[in-house]
PDB file of C-alpha atoms and ligand atoms in Angstrom:
ATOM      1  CA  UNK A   1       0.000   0.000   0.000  1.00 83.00           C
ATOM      2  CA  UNK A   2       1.331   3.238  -0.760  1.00 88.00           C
ATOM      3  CA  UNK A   3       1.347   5.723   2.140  1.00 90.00           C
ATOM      4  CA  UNK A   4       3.790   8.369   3.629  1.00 95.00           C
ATOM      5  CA  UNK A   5       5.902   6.977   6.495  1.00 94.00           C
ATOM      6  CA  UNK A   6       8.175   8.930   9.005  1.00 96.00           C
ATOM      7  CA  UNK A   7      11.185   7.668   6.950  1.00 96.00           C
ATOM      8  CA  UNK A   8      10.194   9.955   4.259  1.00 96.00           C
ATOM      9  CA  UNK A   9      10.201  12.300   6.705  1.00 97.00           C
ATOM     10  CA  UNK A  10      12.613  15.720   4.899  1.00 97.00           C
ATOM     11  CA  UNK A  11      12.223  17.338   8.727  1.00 95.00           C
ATOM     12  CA  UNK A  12       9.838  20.565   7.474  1.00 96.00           C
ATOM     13  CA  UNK A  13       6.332  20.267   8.313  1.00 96.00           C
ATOM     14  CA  UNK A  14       4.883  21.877   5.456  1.00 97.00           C
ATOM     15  CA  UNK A  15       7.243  19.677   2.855  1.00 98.00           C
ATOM     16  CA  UNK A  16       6.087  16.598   4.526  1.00 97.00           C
ATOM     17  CA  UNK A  17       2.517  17.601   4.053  1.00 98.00           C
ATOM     18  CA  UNK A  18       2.540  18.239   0.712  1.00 98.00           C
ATOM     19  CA  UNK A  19       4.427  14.520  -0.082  1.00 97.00           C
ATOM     20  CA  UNK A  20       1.713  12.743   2.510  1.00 97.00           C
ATOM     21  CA  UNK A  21      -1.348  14.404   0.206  1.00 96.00           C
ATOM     22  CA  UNK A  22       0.931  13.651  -2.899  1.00 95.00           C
ATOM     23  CA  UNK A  23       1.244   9.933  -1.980  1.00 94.00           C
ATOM     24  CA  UNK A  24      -2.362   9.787  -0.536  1.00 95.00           C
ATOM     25  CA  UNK A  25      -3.116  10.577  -4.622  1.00 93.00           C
ATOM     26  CA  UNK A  26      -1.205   7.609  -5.498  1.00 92.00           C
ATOM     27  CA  UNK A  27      -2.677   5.530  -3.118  1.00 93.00           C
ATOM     28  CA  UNK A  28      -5.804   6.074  -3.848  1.00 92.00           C
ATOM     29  CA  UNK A  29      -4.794   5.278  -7.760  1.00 90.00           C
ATOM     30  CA  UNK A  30      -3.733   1.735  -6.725  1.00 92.00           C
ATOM     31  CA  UNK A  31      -6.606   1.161  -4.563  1.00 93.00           C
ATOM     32  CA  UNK A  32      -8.858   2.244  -7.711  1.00 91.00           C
ATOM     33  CA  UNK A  33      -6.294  -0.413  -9.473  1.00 90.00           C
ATOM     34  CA  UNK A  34      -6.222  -3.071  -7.345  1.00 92.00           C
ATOM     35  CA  UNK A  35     -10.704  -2.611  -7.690  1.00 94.00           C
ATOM     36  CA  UNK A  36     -10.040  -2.911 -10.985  1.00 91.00           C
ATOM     37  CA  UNK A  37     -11.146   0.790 -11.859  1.00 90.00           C
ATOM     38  CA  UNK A  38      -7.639   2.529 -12.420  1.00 87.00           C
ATOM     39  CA  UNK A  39      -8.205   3.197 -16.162  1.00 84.00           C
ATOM     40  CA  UNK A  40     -11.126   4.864 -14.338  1.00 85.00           C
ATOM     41  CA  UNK A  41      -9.646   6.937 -11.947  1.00 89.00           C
ATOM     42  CA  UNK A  42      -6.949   7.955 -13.878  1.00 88.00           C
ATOM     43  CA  UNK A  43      -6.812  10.732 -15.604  1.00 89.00           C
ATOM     44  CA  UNK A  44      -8.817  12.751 -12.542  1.00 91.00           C
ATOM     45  CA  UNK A  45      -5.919  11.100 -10.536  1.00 90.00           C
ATOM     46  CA  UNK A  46      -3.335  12.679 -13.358  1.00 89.00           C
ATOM     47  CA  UNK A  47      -5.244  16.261 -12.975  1.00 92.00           C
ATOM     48  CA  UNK A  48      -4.806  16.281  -9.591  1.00 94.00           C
ATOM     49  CA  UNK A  49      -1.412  15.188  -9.165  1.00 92.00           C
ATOM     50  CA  UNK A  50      -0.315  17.905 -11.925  1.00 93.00           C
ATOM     51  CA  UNK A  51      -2.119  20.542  -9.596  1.00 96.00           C
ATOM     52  CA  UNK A  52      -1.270  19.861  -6.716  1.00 96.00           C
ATOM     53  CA  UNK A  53       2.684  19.548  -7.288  1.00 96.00           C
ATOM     54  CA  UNK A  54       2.931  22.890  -9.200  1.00 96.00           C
ATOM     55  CA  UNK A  55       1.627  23.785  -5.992  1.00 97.00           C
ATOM     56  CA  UNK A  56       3.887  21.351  -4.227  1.00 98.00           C
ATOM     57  CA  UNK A  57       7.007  22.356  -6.445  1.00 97.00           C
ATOM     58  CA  UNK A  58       6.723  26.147  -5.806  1.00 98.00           C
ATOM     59  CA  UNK A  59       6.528  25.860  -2.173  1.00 98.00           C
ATOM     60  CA  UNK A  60       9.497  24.113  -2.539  1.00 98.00           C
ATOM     61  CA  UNK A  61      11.353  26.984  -4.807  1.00 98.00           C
ATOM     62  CA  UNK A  62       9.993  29.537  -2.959  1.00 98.00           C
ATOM     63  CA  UNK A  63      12.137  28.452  -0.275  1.00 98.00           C
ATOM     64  CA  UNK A  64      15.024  27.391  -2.030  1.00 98.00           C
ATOM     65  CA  UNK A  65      14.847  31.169  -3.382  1.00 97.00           C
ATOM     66  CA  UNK A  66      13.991  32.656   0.061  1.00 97.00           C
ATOM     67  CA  UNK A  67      17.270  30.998   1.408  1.00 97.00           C
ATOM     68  CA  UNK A  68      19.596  31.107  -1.266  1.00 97.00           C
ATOM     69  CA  UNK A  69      19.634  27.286  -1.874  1.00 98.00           C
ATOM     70  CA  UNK A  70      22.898  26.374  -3.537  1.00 97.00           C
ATOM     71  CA  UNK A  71      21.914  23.281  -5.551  1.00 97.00           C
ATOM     72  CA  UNK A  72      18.600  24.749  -6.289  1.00 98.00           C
ATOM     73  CA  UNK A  73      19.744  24.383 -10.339  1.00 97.00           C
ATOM     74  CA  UNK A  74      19.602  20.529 -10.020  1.00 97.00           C
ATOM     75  CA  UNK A  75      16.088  20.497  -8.205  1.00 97.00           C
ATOM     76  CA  UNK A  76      14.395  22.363  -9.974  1.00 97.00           C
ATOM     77  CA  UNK A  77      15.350  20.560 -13.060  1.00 97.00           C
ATOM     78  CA  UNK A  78      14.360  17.588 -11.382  1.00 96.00           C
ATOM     79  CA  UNK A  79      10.800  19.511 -10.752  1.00 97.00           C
ATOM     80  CA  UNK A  80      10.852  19.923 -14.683  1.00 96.00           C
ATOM     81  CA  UNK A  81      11.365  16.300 -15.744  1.00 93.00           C
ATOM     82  CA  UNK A  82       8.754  15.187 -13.617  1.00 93.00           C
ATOM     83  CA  UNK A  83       5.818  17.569 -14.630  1.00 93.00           C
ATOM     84  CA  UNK A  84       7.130  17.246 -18.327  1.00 91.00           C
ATOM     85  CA  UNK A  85       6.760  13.484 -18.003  1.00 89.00           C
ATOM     86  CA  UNK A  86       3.431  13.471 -16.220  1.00 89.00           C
ATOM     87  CA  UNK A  87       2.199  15.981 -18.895  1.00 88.00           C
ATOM     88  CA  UNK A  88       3.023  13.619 -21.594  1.00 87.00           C
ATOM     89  CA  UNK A  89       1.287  10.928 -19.467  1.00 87.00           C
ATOM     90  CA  UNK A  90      -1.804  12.718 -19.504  1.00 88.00           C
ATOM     91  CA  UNK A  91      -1.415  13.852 -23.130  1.00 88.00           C
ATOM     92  CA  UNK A  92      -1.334  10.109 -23.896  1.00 86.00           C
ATOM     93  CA  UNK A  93      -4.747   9.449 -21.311  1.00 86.00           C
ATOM     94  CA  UNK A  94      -6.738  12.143 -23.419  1.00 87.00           C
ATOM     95  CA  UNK A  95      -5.445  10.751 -26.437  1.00 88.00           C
ATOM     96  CA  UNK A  96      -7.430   7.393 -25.733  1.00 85.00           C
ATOM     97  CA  UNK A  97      -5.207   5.329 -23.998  1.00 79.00           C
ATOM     98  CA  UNK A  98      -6.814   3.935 -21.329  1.00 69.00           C
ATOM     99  CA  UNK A  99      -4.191   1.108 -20.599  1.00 72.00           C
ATOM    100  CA  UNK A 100      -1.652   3.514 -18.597  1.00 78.00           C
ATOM    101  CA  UNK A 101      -2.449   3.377 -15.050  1.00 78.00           C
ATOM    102  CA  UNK A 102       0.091   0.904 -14.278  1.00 81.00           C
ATOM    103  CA  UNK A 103       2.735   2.429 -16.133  1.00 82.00           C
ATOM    104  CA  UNK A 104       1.714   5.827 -14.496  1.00 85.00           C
ATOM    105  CA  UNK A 105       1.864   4.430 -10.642  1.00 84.00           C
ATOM    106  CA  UNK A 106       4.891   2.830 -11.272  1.00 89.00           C
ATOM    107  CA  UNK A 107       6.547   5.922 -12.778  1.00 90.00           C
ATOM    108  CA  UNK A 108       5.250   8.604 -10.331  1.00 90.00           C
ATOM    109  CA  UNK A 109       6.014   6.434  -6.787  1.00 91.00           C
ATOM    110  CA  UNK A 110       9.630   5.483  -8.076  1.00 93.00           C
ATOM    111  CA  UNK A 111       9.930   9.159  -9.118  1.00 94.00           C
ATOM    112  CA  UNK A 112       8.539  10.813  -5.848  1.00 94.00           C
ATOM    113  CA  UNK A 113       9.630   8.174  -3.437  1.00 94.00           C
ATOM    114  CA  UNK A 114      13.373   8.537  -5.175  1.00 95.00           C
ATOM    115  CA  UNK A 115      12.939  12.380  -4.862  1.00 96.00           C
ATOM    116  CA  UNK A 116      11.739  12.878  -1.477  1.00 97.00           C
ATOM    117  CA  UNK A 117      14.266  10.286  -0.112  1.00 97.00           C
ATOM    118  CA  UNK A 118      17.578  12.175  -1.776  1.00 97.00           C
ATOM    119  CA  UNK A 119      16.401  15.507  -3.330  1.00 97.00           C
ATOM    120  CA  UNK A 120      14.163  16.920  -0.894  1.00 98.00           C
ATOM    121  CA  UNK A 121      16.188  15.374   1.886  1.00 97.00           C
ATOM    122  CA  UNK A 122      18.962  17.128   0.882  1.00 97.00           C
ATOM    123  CA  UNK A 123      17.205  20.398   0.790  1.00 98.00           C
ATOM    124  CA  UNK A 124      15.568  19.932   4.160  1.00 97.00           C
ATOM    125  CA  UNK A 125      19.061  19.093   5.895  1.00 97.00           C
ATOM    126  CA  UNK A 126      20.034  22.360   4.599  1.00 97.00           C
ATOM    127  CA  UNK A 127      17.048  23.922   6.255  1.00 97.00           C
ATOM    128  CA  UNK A 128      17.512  22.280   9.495  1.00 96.00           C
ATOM    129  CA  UNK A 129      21.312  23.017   9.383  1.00 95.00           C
ATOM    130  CA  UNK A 130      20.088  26.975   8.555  1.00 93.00           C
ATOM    131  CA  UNK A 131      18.000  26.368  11.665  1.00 92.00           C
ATOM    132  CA  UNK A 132      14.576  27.204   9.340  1.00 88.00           C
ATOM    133  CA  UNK A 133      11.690  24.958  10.552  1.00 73.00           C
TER     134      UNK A 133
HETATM  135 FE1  FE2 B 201      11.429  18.636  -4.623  1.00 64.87          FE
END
C-alpha cells in the first residue's frame, strides 16, 4: 500500500505535508487499481497530481529562493522532468489510452519516493542546518 511513512520524513512540516497528500493521490490510484477501476480513476488522478505539485514544487522553490539554496539548479530541473513526463502521461490518457495506469503508478512512486528520499532530503538538511523549521 502506498502511504507516507516517518522515513520519508525531509524534517519541514509543510514539505512533509505536501508529499503525505501527494502519496495519498497515489494511493488512492492503486486502490482504484487493485478494484479494478484505475483506467477509471486515472486521468482525474493525473489532474490532480499535476495541480497539486505545481503547488507542491513552488513551495518548494519559494524556499530554495527565500534561502539562497545552492543546488537549487539541479532540483528544480528535477521539478521539470517530472511535470514534463506526467504531462506527456496525460497527453497520452486524453489521447485514448486507457491502458496507462500501471505504467503511471509505477513511474510517479519510483519518481517521488526517489525524490523525497535524496532531493528533498537534501534540501531539508540544509534547512535544518540553517535552523529554518
Ligand atoms: Fe522537490
Amino acid at each position: 500500500m502506498i502511504t507516507w511513512n516517518p522515513t520519508y520524513s525531509v524534517q519541514y512540516v509543510e514539505i512533509d505535508q505536501q508529499h503525505q497528500k501527494l502519496l495519498a493521490l497515489l494511493g488512492e490510484l492503486e486502490t482504484a487499481m487493485l478494484a479494478g477501476r484505475g483506467a477509471e480513476i486515472l486521468g482525474n488522478t493525473l489532474d490532480q497530481v499535476l495541480e497539486y505539485t505545481d503547488y507542491h514544487f513552488s513551495t518548494e522553490e519559494g524556499l530554495m529562493s527565500t534561502h539562497r539554496y545552492p543546488n537549487t539548479e539541479l532540483h528544480l530541473a528535477q521539478h521539470e522532468e517530472f511535470k514534463a513526463h506526467a504531462l506527456d502521461l496525460h497527453q497520452q490518457y486524453a489521447a485514448g489510452q486507457r491502458a496507462l495506469a500501471i505504467d503511471t503508478l509505477t513511474f510517479l512512486c519510483e519518481w517521488m519516493l526517489y525524490h523525497i528520499l535524496s532531493t528533498d532530503k537534501e534540501f531539508g538538511s540544509f534547512l535544518s542546518a540553517k535552523g529554518v523549521a
